[in-house]
CSV table of C-alpha atoms in Angstrom, one decimal:
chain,number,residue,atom,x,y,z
A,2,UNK,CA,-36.1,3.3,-28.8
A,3,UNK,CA,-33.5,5.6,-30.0
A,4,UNK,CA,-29.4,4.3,-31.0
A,5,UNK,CA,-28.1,5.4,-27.2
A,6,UNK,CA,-31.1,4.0,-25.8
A,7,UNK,CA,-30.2,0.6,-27.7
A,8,UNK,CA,-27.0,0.7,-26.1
A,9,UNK,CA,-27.6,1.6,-22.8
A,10,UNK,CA,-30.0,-1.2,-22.9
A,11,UNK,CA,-27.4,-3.7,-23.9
A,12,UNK,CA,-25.0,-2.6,-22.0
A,13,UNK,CA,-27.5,-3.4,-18.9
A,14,UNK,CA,-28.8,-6.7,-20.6
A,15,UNK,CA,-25.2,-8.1,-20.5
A,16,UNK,CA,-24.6,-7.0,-17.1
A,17,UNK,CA,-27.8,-8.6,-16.2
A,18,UNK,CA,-26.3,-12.3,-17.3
A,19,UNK,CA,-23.0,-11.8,-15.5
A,20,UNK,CA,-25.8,-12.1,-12.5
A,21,UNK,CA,-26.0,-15.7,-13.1
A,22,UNK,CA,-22.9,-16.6,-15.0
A,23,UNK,CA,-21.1,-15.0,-11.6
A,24,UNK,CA,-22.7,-17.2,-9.5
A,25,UNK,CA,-20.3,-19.8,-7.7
A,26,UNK,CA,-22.0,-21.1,-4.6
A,27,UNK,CA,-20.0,-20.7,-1.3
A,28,UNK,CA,-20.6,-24.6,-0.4
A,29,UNK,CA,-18.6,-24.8,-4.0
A,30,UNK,CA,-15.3,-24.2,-2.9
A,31,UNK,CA,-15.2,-26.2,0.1
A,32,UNK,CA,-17.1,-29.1,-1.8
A,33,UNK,CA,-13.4,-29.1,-4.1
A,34,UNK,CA,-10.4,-27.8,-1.8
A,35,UNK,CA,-10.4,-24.4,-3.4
A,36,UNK,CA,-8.5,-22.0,-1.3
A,37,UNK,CA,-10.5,-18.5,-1.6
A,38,UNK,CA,-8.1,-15.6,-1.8
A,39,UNK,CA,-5.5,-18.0,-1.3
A,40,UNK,CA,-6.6,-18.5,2.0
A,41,UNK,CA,-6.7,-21.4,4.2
A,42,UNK,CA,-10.1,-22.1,6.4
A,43,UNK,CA,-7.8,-21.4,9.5
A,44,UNK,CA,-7.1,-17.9,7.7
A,45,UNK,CA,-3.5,-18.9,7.1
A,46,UNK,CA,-2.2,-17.7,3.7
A,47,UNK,CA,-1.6,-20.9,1.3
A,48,UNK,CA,2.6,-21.3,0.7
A,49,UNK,CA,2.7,-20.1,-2.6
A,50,UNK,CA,6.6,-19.5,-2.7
A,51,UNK,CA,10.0,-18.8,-0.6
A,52,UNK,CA,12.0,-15.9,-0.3
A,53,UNK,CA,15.1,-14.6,1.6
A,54,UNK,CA,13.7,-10.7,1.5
A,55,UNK,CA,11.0,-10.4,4.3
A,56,UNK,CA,9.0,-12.3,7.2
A,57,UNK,CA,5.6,-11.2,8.4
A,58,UNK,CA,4.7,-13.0,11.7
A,59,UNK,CA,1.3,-12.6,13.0
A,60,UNK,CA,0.8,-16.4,14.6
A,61,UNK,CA,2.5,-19.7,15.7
A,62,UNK,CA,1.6,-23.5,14.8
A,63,UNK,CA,0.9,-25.5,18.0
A,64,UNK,CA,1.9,-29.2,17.9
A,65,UNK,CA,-1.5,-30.1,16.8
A,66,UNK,CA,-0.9,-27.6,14.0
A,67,UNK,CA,-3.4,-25.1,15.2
A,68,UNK,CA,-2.6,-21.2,14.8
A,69,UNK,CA,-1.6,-19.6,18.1
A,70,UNK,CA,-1.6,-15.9,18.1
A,71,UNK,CA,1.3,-14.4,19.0
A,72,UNK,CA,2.9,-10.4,19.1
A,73,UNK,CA,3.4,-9.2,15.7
A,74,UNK,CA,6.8,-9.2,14.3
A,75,UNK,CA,8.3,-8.0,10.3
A,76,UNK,CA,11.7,-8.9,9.3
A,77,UNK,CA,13.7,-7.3,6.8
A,78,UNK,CA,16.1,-9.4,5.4
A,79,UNK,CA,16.2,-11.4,8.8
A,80,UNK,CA,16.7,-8.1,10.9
A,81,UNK,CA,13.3,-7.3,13.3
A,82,UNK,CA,12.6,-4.5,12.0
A,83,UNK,CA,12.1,-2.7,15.2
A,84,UNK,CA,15.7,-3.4,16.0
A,85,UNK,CA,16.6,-2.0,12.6
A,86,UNK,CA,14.3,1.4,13.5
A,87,UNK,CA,15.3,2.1,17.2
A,88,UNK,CA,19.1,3.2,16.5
A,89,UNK,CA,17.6,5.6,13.6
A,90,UNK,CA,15.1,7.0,15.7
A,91,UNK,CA,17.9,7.3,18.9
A,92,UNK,CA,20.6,8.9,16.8
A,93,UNK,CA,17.8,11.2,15.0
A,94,UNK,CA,19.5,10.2,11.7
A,95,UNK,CA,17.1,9.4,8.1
A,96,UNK,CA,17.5,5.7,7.2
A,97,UNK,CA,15.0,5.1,4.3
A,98,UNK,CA,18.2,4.8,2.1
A,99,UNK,CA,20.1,2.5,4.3
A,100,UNK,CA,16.8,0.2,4.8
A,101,UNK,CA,16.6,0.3,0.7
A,102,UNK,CA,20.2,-0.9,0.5
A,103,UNK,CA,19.3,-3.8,2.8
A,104,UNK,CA,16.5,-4.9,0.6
A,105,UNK,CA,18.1,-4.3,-2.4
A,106,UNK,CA,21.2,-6.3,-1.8
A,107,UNK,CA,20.5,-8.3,1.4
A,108,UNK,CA,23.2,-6.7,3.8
A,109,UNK,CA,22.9,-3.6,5.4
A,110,UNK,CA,25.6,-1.2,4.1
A,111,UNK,CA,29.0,0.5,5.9
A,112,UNK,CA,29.6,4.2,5.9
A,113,UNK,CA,31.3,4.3,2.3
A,114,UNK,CA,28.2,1.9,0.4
A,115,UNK,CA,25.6,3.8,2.2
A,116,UNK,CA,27.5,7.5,1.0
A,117,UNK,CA,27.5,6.6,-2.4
A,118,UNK,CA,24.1,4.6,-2.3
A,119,UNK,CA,22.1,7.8,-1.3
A,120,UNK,CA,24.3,10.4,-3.7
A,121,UNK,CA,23.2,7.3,-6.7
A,122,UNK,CA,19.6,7.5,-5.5
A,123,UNK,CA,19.6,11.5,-5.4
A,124,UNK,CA,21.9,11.7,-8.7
A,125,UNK,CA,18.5,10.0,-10.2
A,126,UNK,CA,15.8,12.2,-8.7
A,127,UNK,CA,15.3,14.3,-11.6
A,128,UNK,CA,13.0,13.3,-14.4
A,129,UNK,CA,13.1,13.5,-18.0
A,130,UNK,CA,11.4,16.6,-19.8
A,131,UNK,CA,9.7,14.1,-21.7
A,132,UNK,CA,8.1,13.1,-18.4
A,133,UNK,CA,7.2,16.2,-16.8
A,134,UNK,CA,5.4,16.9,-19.7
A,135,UNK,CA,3.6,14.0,-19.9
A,136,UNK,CA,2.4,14.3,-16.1
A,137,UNK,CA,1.6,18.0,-17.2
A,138,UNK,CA,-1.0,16.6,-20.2
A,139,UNK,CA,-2.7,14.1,-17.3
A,140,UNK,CA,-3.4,17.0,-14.9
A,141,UNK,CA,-6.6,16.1,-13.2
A,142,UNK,CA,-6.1,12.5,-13.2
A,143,UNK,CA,-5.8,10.1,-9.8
A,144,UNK,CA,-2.0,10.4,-8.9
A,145,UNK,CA,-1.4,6.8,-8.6
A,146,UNK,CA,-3.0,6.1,-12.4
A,147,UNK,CA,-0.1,8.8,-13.3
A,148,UNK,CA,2.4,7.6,-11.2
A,149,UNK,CA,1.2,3.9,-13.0
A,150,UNK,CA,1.6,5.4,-16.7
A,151,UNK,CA,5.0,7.2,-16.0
A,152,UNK,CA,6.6,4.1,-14.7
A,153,UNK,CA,5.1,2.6,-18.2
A,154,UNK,CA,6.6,5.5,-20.0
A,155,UNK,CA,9.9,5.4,-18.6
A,156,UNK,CA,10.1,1.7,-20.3
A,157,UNK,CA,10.6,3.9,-23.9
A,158,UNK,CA,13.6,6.2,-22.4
A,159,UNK,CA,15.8,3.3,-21.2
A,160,UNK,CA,18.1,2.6,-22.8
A,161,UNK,CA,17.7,-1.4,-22.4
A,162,UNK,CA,14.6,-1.9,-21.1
A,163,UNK,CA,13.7,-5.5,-21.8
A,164,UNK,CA,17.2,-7.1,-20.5
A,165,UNK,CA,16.4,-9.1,-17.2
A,166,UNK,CA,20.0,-9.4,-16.1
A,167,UNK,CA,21.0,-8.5,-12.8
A,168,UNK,CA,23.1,-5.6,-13.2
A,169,UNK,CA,20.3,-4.0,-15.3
A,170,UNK,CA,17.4,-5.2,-13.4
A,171,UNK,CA,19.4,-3.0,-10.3
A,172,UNK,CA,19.9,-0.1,-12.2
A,173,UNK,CA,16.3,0.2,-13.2
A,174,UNK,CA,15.5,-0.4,-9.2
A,175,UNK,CA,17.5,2.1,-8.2
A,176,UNK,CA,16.0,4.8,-10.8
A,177,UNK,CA,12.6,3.8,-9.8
A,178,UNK,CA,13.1,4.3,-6.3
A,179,UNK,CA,14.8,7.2,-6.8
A,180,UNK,CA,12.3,8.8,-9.6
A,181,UNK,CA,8.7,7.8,-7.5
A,182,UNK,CA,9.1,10.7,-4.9
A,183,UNK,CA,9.6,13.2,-8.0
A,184,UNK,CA,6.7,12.1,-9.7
A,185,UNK,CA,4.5,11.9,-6.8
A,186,UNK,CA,5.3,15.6,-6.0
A,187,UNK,CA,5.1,17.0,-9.6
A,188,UNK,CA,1.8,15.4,-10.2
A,189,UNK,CA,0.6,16.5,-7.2
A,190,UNK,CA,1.3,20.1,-7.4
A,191,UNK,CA,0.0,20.3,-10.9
A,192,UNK,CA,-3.1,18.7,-9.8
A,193,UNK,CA,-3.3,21.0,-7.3
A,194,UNK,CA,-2.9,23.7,-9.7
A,195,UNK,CA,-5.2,21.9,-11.9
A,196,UNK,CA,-7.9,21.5,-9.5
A,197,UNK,CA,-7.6,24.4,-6.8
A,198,UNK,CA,-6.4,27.2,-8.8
A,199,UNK,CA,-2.9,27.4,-6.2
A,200,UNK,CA,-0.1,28.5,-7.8
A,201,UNK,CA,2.1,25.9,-9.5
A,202,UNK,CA,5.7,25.2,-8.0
A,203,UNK,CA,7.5,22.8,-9.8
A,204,UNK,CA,11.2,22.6,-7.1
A,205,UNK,CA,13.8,20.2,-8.7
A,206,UNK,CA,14.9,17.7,-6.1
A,207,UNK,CA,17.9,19.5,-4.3
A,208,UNK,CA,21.8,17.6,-3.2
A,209,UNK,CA,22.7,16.7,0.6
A,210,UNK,CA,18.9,16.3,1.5
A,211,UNK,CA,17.7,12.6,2.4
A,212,UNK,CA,14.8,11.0,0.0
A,213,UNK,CA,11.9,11.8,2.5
A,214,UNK,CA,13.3,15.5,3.0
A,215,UNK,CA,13.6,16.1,-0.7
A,216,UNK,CA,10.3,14.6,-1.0
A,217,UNK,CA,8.9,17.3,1.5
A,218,UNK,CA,10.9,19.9,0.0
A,219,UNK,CA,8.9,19.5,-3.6
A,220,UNK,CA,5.1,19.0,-1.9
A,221,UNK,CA,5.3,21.7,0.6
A,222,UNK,CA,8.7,23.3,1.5
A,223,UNK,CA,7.6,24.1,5.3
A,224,UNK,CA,8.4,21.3,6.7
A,225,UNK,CA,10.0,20.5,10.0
A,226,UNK,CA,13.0,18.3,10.8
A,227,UNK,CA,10.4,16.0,13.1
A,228,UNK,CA,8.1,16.0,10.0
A,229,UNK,CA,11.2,14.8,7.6
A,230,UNK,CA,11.9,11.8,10.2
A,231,UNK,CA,8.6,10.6,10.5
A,232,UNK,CA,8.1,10.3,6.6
A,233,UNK,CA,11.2,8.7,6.5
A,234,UNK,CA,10.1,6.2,9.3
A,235,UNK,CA,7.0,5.7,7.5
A,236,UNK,CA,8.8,5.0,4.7
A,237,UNK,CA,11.1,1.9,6.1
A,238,UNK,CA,8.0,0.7,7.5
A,239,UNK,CA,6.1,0.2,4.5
A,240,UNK,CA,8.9,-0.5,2.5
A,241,UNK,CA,8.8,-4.3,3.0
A,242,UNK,CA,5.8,-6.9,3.8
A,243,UNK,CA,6.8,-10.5,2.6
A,244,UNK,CA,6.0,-12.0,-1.1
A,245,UNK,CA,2.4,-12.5,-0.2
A,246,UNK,CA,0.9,-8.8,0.1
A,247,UNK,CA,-1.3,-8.3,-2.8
A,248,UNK,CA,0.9,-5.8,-4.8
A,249,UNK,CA,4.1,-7.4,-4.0
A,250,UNK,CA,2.4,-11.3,-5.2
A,251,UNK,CA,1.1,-9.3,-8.6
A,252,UNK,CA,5.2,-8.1,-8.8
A,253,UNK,CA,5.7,-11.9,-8.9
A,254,UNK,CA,3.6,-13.3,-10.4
A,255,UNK,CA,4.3,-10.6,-13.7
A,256,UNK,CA,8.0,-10.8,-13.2
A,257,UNK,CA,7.8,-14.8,-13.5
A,258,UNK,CA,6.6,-14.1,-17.2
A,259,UNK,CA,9.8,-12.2,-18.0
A,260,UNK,CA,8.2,-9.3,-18.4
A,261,UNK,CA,10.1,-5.5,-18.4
A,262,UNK,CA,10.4,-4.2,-15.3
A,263,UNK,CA,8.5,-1.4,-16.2
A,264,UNK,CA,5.2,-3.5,-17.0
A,265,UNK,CA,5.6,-5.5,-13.7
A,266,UNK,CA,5.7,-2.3,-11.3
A,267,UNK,CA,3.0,-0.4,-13.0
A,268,UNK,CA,1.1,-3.7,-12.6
A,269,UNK,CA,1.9,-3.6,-8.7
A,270,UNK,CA,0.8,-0.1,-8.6
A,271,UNK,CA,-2.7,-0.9,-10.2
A,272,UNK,CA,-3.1,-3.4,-7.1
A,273,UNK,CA,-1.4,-1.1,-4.1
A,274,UNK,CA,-3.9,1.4,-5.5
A,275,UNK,CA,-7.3,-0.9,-4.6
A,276,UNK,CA,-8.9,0.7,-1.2
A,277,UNK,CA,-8.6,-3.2,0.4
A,278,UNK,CA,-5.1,-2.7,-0.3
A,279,UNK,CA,-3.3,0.7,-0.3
A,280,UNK,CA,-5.9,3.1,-0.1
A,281,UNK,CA,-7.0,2.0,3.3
A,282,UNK,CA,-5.7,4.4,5.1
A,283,UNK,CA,-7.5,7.1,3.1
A,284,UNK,CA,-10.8,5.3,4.7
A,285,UNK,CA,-9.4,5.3,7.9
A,286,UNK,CA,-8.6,9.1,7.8
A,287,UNK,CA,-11.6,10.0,6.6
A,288,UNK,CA,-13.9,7.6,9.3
A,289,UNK,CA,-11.6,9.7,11.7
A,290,UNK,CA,-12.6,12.6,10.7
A,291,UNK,CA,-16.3,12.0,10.5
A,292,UNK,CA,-16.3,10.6,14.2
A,293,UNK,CA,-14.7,14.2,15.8
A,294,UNK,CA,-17.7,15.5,14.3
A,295,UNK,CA,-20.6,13.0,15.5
A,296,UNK,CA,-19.1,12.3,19.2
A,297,UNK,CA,-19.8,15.4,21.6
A,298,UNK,CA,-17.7,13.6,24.0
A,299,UNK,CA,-14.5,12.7,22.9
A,300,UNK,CA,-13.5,11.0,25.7
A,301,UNK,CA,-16.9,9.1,26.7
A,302,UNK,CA,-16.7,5.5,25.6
A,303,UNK,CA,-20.4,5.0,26.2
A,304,UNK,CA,-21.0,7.6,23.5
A,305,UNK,CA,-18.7,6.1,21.6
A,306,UNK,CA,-19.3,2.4,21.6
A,307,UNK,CA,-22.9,3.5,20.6
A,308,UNK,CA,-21.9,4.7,17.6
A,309,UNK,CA,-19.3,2.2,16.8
A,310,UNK,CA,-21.9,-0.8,17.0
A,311,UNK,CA,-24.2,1.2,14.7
A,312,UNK,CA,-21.7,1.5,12.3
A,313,UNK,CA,-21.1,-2.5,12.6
A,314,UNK,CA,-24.9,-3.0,12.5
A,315,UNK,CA,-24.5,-0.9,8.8
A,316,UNK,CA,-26.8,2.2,10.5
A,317,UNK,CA,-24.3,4.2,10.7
A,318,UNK,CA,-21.3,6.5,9.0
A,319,UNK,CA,-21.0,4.6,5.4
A,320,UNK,CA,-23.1,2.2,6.4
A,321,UNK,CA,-20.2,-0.6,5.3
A,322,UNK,CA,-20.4,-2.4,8.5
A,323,UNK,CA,-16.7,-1.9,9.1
A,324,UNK,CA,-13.8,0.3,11.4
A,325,UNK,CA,-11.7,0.6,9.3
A,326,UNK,CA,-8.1,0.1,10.6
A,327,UNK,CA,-9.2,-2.6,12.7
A,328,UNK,CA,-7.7,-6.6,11.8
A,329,UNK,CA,-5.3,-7.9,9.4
A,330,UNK,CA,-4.8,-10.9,7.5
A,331,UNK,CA,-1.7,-12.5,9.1
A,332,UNK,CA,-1.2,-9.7,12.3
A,333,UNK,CA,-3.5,-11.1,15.3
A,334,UNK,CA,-2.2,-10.1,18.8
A,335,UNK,CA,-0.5,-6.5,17.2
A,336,UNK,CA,1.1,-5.2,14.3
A,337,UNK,CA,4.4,-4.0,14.6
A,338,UNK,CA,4.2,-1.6,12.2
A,339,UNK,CA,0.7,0.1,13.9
A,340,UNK,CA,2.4,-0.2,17.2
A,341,UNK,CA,5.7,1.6,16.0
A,342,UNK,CA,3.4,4.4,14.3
A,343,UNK,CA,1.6,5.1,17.4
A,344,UNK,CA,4.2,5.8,18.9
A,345,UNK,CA,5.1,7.9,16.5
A,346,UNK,CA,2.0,10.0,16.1
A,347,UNK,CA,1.7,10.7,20.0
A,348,UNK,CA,5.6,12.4,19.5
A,349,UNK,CA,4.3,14.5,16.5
A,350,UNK,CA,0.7,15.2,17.9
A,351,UNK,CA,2.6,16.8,20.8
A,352,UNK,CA,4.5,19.0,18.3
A,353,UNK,CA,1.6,20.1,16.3
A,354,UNK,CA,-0.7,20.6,19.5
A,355,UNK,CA,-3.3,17.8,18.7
A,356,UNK,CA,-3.3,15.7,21.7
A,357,UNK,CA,-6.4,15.6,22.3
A,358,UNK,CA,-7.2,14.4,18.7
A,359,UNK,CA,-4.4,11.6,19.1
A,360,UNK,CA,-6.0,10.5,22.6
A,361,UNK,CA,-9.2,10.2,20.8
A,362,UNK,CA,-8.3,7.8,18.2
A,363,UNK,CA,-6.3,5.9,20.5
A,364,UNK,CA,-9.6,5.1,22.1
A,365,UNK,CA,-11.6,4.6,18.9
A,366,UNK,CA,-9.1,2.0,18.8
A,367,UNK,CA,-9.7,0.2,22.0
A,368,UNK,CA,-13.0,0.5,21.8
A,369,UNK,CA,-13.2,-0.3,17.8
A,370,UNK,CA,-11.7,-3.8,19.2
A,371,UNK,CA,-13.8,-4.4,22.1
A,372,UNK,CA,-16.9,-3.6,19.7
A,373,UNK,CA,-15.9,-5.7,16.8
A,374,UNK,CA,-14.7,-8.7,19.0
A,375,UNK,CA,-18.0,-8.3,21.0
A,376,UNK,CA,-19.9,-8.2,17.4
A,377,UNK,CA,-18.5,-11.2,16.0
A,378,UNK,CA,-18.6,-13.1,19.5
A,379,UNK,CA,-15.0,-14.2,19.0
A,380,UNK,CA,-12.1,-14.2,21.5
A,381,UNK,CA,-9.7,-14.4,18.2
A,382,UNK,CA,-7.2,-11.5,18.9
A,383,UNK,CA,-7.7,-8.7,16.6
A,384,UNK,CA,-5.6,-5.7,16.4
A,385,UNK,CA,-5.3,-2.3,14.6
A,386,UNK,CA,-3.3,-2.8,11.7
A,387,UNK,CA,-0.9,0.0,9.3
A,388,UNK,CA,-3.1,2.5,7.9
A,389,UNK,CA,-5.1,3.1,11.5
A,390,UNK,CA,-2.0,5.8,12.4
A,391,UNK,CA,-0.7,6.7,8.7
A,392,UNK,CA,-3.4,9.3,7.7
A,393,UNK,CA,-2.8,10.8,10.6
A,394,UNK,CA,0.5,11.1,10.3
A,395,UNK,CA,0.5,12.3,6.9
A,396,UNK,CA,-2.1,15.2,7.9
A,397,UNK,CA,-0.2,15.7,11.1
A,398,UNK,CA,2.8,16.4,8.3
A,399,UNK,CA,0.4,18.3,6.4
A,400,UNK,CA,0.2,16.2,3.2
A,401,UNK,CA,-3.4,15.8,1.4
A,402,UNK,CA,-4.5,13.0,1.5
A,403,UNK,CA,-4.4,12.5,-2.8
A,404,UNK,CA,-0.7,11.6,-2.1
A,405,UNK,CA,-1.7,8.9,0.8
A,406,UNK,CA,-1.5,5.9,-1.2
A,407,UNK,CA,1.2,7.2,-3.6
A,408,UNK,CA,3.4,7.6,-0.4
A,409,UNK,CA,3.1,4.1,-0.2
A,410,UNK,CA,3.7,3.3,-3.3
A,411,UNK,CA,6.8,5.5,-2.9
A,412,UNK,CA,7.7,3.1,0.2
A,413,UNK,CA,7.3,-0.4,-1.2
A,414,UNK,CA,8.5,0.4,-4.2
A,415,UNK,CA,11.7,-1.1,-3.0
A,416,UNK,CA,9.9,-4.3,-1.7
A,417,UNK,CA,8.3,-5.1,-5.2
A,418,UNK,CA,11.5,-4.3,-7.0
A,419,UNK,CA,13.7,-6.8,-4.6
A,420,UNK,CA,11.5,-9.2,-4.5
A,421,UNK,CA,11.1,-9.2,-9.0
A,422,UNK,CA,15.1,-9.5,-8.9
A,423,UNK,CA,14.5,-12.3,-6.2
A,424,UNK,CA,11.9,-13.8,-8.7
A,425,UNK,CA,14.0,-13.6,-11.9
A,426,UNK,CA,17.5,-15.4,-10.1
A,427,UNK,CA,16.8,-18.3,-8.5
A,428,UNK,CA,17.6,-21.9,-9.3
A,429,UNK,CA,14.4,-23.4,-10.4
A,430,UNK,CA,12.5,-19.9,-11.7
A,431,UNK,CA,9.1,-20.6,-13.2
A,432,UNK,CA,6.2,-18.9,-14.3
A,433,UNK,CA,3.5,-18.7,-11.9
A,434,UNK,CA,0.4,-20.6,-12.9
A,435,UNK,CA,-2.5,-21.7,-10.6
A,436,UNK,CA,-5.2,-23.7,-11.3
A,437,UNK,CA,-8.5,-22.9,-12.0
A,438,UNK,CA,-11.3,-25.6,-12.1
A,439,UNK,CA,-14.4,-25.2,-14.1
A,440,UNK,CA,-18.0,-25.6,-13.0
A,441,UNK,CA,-19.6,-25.0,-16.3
A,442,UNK,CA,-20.9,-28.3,-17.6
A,443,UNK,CA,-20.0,-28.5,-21.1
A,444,UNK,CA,-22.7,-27.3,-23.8
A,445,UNK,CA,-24.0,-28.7,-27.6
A,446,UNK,CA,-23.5,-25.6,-30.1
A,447,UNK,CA,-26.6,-24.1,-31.5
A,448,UNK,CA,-26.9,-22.6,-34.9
A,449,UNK,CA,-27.6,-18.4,-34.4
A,450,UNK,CA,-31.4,-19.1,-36.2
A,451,UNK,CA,-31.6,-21.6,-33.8
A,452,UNK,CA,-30.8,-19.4,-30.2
């Protein structure tokens, strides 16, 4: 056996063991109160902390303390934000930049604040040289493992990277909001380049344009004024989710060390970028796509619940056992955020002329619930969540879909960097450390000529 061969077989000899030293039986955590994922048995998220920034409400407590499910509803800084979307979408205004004010500083903003707010965040746009170099050398590379190593780089241009004060920690929130759209787009079009052979456009963010038009403006340039207002509605909509969405926990928990700020975010971006997390909506997207080409019928629900139980069953499509889109963690009757962007998607199918294509996922929505609550035999509410309407938004738009997740990254990068100035200012700041408890029963030494 050959020196590679001796390696490989390692490799697979140690990989082999994890199989048993792995193994926690299921019976294991129940036998000692462990809380799986952080998870109560009623599927209730443990209380791991308190915060004044968002409020995610999927259920109510009865008197008995049983979970009652109930219309979903996300605050902002104690403003529904469905009461903080309507006037933007009535007065056909942008409003990503006024909804970033509000989580930034816990007050929505008058005339004057917001005016200079948005020139500060488009006074920041442009990058470094140093930078645009640096995403030029990763051509090639997933977007979000760029975006992730830029944020890391930016930590050796500032200036004062390590102070956790407030006044810096809110100028290093402000340049990261205002820098993620930048990146996104110049990694994107040299990948593009990179990959496809198109021709490379690098467009410097321009003055007077909003963050979601500017954003447009470097990806694609054709871009409507419906297009810009959706992005920018899709934007406050992901912005914010409460402390106890993956990404915005890991923000925490890394912020609690006293970490930079630059080593916390690119931490939040490693977990926003996890398909159970962030990239769901790619796999939403792409189920989408793969059901226009297996129904005939698009509007036959026979036809279609067919194929949507195989798919459960694990017989067909990836054969995961999921539809994707479908159910949330905390969401139960709806999620306001999937209701808002269907709403959204019917406006913009109607512009682009795909109707038909909206009307059919509407129904692989109904019917993806009626199939999965039939499946599980369970009268437990279940909803489509997010990412069902997203990628269809985006393609609507005519974004690819490697900028997807980075789009969202580009929306909640103003949730993660609230909530780590939340996490570094108030009275009684800790670092965050659970408990672990181990099942291995302790173990006499024995000498190597012994093993």
């Amino acid at each position: 056996m050959d020196e590679v061969m001796n390696k490989d077989y390692l490799i697979y000899k140690l990989s082999d063991k994890v199989k048993s030293a792995c193994r926690i039986p299921l019976e294991s955590f129940q036998k000692n109160n462990v809380k799986r994922g952080l998870r109560n048995d009623d599927g209730s998220g443990v209380l791991v902390g308190l915060t004044n920034i968002g409020n995610v409400v999927g259920y109510e407590r009865d008197a008995d303390g049983h979970l009652q499910p109930t219309e979903g509803k996300l605050f902002y800084r104690g403003y529904e934000v469905n009461d903080l979307v309507r006037p933007l979408m009535a007065e056909k205004r942008f409003g990503f930049e006024e909804i970033a004010f509000l989580l930034l500083s816990g007050d929505l903003p008058d005339k004057e604040e917001l005016a200079a707010f948005s020139e500060l965040l488009n006074d920041n746009m442009p990058l470094d040289h140093r930078t645009i170099v640096h995403i030029i050398d990763l051509e090639g590379s997933n977007i979000m493992n760029i975006l992730a190593r830029c944020v890391l780089e930016m930590y050796t241009f500032d200036i004062n990277p390590d102070d956790i004060s407030r006044d810096n920690l809110m100028r290093q929130s402000i340049e990261l909001i205002a820098k993620f759209p930048t990146i996104i787009a110049y990694a994107y079009n040299i990948y593009r380049h990179s990959v496809h052979g198109r021709s490379l456009n690098i467009r410097h963010p321009r003055e007077k344009l909003s963050l979601a038009e500017n954003f447009l403006y470097m990806i694609k340039d054709d871009y409507t004024e419906l297009d810009a207002r959706m992005l920018d509605l899709l934007l406050i909509i992901q912005a914010e989710h409460g402390g106890g969405n993956n990404s915005t926990f890991t923000v925490r928990v890394t912020s609690s060390t006293r970490t930079d700020t630059y080593s916390s975010i690119a931490a939040g971006i490693g977990s926003l970028k996890g398909p159970l997390h962030g990239g769901a909506n790619i796999k939403v997207i792409n189920m989408f796509h793969h059901l226009k080409e297996v129904i005939q019928d698009w509007t036959n629900k026979d036809e279609l619940d067919t194929y949507l139980n195989r798919m459960l069953n694990k017989q067909a499509y990836d054969n995961a056992g999921l539809i994707y889109g479908i159910g949330h963690a905390v969401y139960t009757i709806s999620d306001p955020r999937a209701v808002a962007l269907k709403k959204l998607a019917g406006e913009l199918a109607k512009e682009k002329g795909r109707l038909d294509e909206y009307e059919f996922l509407k129904l692989i929505e109904e019917e993806g619930i009626k199939c999965i609550s039939a499946f599980r035999n369970t009268k437990k509410p279940i909803s489509a969540n997010l990412d069902f309407y997203s990628g269809f938004i985006y393609e609507m738009i005519g974004l690819p879909e490697e900028i997807y997740t980075p789009i969202f990254a580009m929306a909640r990068i103003v949730g993660w960097t609230a909530h780590r100035i939340e996490e570094l200012n108030f009275e009684g700041q800790r670092i965050i450390r659970p408990a672990y408890k181990a099942l291995q029963e302790q173990r006499d030494y024995k000498p190597i000529k012994d093993r």
